[in-house]
Coordinates of C-alpha atoms in Angstrom, one line a residue:
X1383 CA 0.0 0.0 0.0
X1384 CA 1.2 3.4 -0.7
X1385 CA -0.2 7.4 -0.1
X1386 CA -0.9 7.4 -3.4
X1387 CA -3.5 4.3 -2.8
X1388 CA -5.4 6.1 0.1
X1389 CA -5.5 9.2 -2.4
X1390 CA -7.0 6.7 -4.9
X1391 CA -9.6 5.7 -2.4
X1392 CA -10.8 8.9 -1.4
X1393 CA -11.4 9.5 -5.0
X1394 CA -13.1 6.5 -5.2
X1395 CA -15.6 7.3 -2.2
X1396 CA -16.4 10.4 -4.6
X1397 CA -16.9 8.2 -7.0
X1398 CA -20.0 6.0 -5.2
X1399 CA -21.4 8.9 -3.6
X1400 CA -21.9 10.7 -7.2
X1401 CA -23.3 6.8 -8.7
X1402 CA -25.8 6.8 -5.3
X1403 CA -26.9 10.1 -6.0
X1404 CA -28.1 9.6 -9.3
X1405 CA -30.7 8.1 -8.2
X1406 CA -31.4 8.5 -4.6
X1407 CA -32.3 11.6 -2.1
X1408 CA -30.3 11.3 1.3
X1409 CA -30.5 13.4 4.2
X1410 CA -27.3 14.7 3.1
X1411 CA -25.5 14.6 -0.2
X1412 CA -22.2 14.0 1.8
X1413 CA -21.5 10.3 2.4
X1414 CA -19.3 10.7 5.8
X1415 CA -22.9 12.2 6.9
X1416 CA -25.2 9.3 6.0
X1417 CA -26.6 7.4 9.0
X1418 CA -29.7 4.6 9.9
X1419 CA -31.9 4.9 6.7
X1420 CA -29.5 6.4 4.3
X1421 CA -27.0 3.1 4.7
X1422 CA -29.4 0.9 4.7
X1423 CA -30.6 2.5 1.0
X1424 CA -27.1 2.8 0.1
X1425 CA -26.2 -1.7 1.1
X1426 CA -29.9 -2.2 -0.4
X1427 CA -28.4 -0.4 -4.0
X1428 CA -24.9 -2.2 -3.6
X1429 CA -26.9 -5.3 -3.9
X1430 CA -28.6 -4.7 -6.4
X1431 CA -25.9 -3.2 -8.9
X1432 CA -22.3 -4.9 -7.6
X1433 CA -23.8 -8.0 -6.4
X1434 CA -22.4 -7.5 -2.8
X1435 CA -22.6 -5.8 0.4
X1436 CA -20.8 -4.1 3.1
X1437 CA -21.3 -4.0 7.0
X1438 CA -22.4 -1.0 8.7
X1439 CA -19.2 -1.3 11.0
X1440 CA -17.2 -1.4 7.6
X1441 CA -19.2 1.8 6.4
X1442 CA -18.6 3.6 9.5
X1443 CA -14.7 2.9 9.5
X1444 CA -14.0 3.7 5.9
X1445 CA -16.4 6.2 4.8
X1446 CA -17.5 8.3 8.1
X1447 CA -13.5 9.1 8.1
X1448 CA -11.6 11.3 5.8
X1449 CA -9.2 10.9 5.0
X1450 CA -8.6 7.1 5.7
X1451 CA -5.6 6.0 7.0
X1452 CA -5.8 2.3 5.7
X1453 CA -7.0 0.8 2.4
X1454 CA -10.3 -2.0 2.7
X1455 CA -9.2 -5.6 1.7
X1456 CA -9.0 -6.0 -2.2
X1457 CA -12.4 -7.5 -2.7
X1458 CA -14.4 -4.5 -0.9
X1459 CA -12.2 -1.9 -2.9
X1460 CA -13.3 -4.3 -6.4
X1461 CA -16.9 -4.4 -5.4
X1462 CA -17.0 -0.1 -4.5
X1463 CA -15.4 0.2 -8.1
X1464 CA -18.1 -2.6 -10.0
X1465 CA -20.4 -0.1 -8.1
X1466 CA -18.7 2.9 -9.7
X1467 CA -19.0 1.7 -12.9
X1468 CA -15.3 0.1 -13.1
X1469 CA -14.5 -3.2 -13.8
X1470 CA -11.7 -3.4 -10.7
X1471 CA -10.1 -1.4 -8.6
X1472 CA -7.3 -1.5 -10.8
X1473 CA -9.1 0.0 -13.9
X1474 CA -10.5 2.3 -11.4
X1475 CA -6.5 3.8 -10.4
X1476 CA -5.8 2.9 -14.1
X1477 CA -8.4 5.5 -15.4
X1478 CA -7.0 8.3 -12.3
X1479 CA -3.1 8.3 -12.5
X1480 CA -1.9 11.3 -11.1
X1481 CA 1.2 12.7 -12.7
X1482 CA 3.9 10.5 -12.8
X1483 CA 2.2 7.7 -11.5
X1484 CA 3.1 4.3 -13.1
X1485 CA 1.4 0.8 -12.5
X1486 CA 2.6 -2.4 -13.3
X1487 CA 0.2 -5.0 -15.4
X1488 CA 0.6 -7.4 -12.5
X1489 CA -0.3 -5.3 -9.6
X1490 CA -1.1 -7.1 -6.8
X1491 CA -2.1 -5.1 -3.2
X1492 CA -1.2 -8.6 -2.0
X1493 CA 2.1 -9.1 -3.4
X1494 CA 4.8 -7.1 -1.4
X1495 CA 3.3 -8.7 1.8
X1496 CA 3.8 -12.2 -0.1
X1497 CA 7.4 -11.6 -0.9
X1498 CA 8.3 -10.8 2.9
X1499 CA 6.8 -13.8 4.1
X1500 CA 8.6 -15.8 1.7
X1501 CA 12.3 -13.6 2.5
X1502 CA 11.2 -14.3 6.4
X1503 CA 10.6 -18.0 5.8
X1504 CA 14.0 -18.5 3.5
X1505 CA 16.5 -16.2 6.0
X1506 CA 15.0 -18.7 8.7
X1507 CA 15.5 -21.7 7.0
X1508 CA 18.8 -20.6 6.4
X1509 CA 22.3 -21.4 9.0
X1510 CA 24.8 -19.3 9.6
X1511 CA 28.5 -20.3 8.1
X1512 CA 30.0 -20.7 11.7
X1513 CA 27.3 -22.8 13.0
X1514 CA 27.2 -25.7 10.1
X1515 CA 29.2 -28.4 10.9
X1516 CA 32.0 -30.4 9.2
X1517 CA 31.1 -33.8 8.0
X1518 CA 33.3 -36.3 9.4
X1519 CA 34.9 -39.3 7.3
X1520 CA 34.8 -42.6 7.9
X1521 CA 37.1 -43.8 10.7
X1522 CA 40.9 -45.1 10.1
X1523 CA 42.3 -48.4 11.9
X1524 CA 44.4 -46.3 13.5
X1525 CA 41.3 -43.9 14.9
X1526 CA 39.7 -47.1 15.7
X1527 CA 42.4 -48.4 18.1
X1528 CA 42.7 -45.3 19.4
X1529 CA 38.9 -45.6 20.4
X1530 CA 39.4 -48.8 21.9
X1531 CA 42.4 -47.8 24.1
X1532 CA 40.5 -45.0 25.4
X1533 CA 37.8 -47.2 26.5
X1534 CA 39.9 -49.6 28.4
X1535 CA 41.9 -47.0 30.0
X1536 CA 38.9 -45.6 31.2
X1537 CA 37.5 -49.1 32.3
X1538 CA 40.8 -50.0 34.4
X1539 CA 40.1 -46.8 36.0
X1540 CA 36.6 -47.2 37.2
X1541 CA 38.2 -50.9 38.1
X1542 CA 40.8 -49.5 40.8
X1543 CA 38.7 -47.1 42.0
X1544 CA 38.2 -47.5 45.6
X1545 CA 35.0 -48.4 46.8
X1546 CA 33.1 -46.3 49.3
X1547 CA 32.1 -47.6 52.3
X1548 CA 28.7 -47.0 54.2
X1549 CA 28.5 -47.1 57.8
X1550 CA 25.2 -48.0 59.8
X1551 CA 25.4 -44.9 61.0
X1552 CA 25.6 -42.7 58.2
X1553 CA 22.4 -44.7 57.0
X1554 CA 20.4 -43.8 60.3
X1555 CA 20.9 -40.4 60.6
X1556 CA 18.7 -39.3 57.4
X1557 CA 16.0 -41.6 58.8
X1558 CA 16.5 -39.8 62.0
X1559 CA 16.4 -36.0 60.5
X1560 CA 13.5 -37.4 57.5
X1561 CA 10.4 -36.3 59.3
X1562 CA 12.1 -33.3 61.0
X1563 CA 12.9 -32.1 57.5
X1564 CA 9.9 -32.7 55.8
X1565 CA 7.4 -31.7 58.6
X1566 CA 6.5 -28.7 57.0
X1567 CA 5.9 -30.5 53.5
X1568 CA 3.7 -32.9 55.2
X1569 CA 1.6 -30.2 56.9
X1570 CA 0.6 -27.8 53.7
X1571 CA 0.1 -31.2 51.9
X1572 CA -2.8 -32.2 54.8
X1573 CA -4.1 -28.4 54.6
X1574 CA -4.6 -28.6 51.1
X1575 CA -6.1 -32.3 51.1
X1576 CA -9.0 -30.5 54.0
X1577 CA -9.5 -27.7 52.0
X1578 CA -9.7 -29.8 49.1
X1579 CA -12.4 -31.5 50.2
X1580 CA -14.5 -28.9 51.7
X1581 CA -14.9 -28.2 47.9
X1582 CA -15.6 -31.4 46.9
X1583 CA -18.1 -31.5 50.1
X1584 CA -19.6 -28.6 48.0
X1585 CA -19.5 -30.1 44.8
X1586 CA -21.0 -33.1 45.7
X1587 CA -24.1 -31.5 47.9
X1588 CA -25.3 -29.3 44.3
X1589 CA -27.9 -30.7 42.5
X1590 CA -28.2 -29.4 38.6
X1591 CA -31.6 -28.0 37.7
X1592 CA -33.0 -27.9 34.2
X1593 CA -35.6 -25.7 33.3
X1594 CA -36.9 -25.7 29.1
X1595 CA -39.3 -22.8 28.1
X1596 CA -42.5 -22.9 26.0
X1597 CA -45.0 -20.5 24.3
X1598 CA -48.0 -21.2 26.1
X1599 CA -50.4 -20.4 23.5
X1600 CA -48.5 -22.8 20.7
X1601 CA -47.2 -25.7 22.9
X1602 CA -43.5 -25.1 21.3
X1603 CA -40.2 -23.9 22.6
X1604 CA -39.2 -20.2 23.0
X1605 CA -37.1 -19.5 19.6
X1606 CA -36.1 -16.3 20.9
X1607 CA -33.2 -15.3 23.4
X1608 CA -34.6 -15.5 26.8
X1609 CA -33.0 -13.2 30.0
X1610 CA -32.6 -14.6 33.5
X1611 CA -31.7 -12.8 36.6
X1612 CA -31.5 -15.2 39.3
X1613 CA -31.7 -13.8 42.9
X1614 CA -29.9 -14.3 45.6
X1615 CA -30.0 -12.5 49.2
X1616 CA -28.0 -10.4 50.1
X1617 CA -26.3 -10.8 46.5
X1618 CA -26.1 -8.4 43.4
X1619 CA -28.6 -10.5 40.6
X1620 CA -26.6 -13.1 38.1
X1621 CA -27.6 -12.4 34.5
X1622 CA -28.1 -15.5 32.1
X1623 CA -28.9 -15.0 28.1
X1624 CA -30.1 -18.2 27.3
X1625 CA -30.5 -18.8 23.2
X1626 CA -33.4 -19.5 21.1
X1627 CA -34.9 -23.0 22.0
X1628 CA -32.2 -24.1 24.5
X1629 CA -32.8 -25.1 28.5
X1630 CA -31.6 -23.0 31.1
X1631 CA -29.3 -25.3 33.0
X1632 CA -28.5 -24.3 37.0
X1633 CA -26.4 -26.0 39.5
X1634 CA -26.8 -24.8 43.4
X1635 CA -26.8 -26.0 46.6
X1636 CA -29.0 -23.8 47.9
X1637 CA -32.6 -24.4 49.1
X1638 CA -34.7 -21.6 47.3
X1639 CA -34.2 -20.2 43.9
X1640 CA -35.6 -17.4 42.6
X1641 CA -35.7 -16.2 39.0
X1642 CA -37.0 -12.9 36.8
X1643 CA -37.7 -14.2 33.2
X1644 CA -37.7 -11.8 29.8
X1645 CA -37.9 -12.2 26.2
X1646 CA -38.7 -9.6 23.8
X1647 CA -42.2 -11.0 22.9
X1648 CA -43.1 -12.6 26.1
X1649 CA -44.9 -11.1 29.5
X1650 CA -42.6 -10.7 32.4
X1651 CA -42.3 -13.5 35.0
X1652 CA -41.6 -14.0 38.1
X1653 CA -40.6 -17.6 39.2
X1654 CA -39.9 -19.2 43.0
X1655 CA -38.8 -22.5 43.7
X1656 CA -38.4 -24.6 46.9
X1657 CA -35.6 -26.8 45.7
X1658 CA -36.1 -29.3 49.2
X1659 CA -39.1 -30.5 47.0
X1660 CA -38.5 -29.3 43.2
X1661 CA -38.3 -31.7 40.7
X1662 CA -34.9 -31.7 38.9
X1663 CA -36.3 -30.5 35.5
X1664 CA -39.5 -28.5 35.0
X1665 CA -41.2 -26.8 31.8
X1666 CA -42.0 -23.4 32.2
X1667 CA -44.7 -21.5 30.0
X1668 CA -44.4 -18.2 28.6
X1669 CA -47.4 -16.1 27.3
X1670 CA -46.8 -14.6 24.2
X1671 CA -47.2 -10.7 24.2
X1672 CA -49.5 -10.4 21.4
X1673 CA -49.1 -6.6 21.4
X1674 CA -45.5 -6.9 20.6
X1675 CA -45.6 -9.9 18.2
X1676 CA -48.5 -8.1 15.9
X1677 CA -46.0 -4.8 16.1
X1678 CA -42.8 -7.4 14.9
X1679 CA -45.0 -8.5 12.5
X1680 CA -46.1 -5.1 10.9
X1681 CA -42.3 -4.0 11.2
X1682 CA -40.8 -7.1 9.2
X1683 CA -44.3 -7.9 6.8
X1684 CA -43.0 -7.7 3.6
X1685 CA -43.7 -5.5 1.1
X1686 CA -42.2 -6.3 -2.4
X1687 CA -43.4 -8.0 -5.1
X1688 CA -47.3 -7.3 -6.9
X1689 CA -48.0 -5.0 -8.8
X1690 CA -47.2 -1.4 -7.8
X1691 CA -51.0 -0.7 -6.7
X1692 CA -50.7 -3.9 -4.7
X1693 CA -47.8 -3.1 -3.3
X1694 CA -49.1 0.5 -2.7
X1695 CA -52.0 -0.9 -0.4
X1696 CA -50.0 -2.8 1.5
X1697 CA -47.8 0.1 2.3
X1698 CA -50.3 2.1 3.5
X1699 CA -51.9 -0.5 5.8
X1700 CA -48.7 -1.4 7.4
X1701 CA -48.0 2.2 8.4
X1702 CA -51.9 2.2 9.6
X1703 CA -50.8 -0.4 11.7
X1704 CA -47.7 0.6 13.1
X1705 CA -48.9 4.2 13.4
X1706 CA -52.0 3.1 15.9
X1707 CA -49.5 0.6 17.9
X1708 CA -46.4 3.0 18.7
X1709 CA -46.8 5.8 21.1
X1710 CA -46.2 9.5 19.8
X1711 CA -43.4 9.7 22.2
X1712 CA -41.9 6.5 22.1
X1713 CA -38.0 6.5 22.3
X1714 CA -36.7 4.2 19.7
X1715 CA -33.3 2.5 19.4
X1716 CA -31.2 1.5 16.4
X1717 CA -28.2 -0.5 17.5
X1718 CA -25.2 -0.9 15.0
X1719 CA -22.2 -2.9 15.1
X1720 CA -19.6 -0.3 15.2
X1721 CA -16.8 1.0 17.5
X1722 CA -17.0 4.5 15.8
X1723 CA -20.8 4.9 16.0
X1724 CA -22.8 2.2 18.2
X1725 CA -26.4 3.9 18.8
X1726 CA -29.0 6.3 17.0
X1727 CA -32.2 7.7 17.9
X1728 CA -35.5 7.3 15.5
X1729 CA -38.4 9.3 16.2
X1730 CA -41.8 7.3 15.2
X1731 CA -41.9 9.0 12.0
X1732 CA -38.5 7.4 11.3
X1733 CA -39.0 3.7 12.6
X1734 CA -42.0 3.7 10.2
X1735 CA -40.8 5.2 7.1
X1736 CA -37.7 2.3 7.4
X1737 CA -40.2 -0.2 8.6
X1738 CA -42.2 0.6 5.0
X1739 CA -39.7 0.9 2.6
X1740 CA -39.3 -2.5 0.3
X1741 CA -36.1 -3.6 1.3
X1742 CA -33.9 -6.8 2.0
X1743 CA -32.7 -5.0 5.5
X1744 CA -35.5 -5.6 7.2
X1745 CA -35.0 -9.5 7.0
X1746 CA -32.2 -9.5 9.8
X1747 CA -33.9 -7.4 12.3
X1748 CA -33.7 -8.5 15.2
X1749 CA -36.0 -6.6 17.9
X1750 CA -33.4 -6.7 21.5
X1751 CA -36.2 -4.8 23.7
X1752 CA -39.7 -3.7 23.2
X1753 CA -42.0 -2.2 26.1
X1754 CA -45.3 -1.1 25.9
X1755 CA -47.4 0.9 28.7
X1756 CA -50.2 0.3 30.8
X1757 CA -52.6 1.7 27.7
X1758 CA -50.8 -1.0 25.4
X1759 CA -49.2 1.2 23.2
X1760 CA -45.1 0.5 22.8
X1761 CA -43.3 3.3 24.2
X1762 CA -39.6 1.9 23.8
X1763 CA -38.2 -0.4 20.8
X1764 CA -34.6 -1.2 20.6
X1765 CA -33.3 -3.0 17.5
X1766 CA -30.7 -3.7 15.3
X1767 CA -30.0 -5.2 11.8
X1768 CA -28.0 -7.4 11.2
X1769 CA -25.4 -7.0 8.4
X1770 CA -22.6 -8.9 6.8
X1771 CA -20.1 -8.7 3.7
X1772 CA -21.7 -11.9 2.9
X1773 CA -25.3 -10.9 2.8
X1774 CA -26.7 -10.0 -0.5

């Protein structure tokens, strides 16, 4: 990578903000100002024309930053210049060479780092001059003898040597001094067999508890994350996310458990056992909040395909329907995956004019909290959607 690269791709933002606006209204005709709807549009148009997508997180790192101090990987910068109206990213710095630029036919982004590697891997393989060693030949009659004096020099030796003798006493007095020596050894080791099992007391006196979740209205387990707070006295609550259609597994000792349940689409609940008497797995219904399901429902309905007066009605009676079930006030959440830019605020207006707009988008969201007041209308919605590279 070189300056003249990150030059290259700050003319190539340009580049896809002019192609976007051709056909499209933003808040803002600067793309380092687009946010919530206006990305979504923008991914929804990718699509469509480059056959590919980027992540919010990858928008918000390359484009809400000018200028960039590091290039995307070679496929994102290929799909931005498809987008463009380039065949590659190449063509694209082919067609903008500043003055005295040159690029070779071969040009690979990938290529400098390739040659390293393969310099790192070759210098390592390599041994210095000093360090190889000198093959020896084979061994003369003369070496051989010599061997074999050597050897029986070295065995009369050990021969003569005289031997030492052990007296009874020498023998006694490490018995003697032994558990002097040692008593300290022997100590810590019977500490840590007590306090060893004191923990293996506990181990064995917890009994594992297994509680699975339904819908009680359809008779099927919870496919959506599911919250648990389990209480304790004196004791700050223990937060568990348990995932769509799996059991909520809990392993105590104690004698009384007590548990706040939440899902997105489900009431509240409050749940105390006595474990003296509990059975050791229990199913545990859920009612459906139908309030917040028909809202879900109306959000992620889709839209496309009919005709355009077909298509037409059915916009309208979704935003009939959302408009009656969301309070005029409610405070409404977008959630993105980005370190640069992690939360924005929709007014109603907002929520519905993305939640009615034909789009792909709306397939991954994913509703994280929803509450309604005591009227039933939904005064707080927190989602996200979800967004990959991959997704087209």
């Amino acid at each position: 990578m070189t300056d003249l690269d990150l030059l290259h791709f700050e003319q190539l933002k340009k580049d896809v903000q002019a192609q976007y606006l051709k056909g499209h209204t933003p808040s803002y005709d600067d793309i380092s100002k687009w946010k919530g709807i206006d990305i979504i549009y923008f991914q929804e148009d990718l699509r469509k024309k480059a056959k590919g997508n980027i992540s919010e997180k990858s928008f918000y790192t390359y484009f809400k930053n000018s200028p960039v101090t590091k290039l995307p990987r070679i496929d994102m910068l290929n799909l931005l210049s498809i987008y463009a109206g380039y065949e590659s990213w190449y063509e694209f710095k082919k067609q903008h060479l500043f003055a005295g630029e040159l690029l070779q036919e071969n040009e690979d982004p990938d290529r400098d780092d390739l040659k390293e590697l393969e310099k790192t891997v070759s210098a390592s393989l390599e041994l210095p001059k000093d360090e190889i060693l000198p093959v020896k030949k084979e061994a003369g009659p003369a070496e051989i003898a010599d061997l074999q004096k050597s050897i029986t020099d070295n065995q009369f030796i050990k021969s003569n040597e005289p031997s030492s003798q052990v007296t009874v006493s020498e023998v006694e007095k490490p018995k003697k001094n032994f558990f002097k020596r040692n008593a300290w050894v022997m100590v810590t080791a019977i500490l840590i067999m007590a306090t060893g099992l004191l923990g293996f007391k506990d181990v064995i006196f917890q009994k594992t508890y297994v509680y699975c979740f339904t819908d009680a209205d359809r008779n099927m387990s919870i496919q959506r994350e599911i919250e648990i707070k389990v209480i304790k006295e004196n004791e700050s609550p223990i937060l568990y996310r348990i995932k769509p259609g799996e059991c909520f597994r809990y392993a105590t000792k104690d004698k009384i458990l007590k548990m706040q349940i939440s899902s997105p689409f489900y009431e509240y609940l409050e749940v105390s056992r006595n474990l003296e008497n509990a059975p050791e797995e229990e199913i545990i219904e859920l009612k459906p909040d139908d309030y917040k399901m028909a809202l879900y429902y109306f959000s992620t309905k889709d839209i496309n395909g009919g005709n355009p007066e077909e298509q037409l009605k059915l916009i309208r009676q979704k935003r009939k329907q959302l408009e009656g079930r969301i309070s005029d006030n409610a405070i409404i959440t977008q959630v993105y995956d980005s370190d640069i830019y992690g939360l924005e605020t929709l007014d109603k207006e907002d929520y519905i004019t993305l939640m009615t707009t034909p789009t792909t988008s709306l397939k991954n969201l994913n509703v994280i909290e929803m509450k309604k007041d005591k009227k039933g209308k939904i005064v707080s919605i927190k989602f996200k959607i979800s967004t990959n590279e991959n997704n087209k």
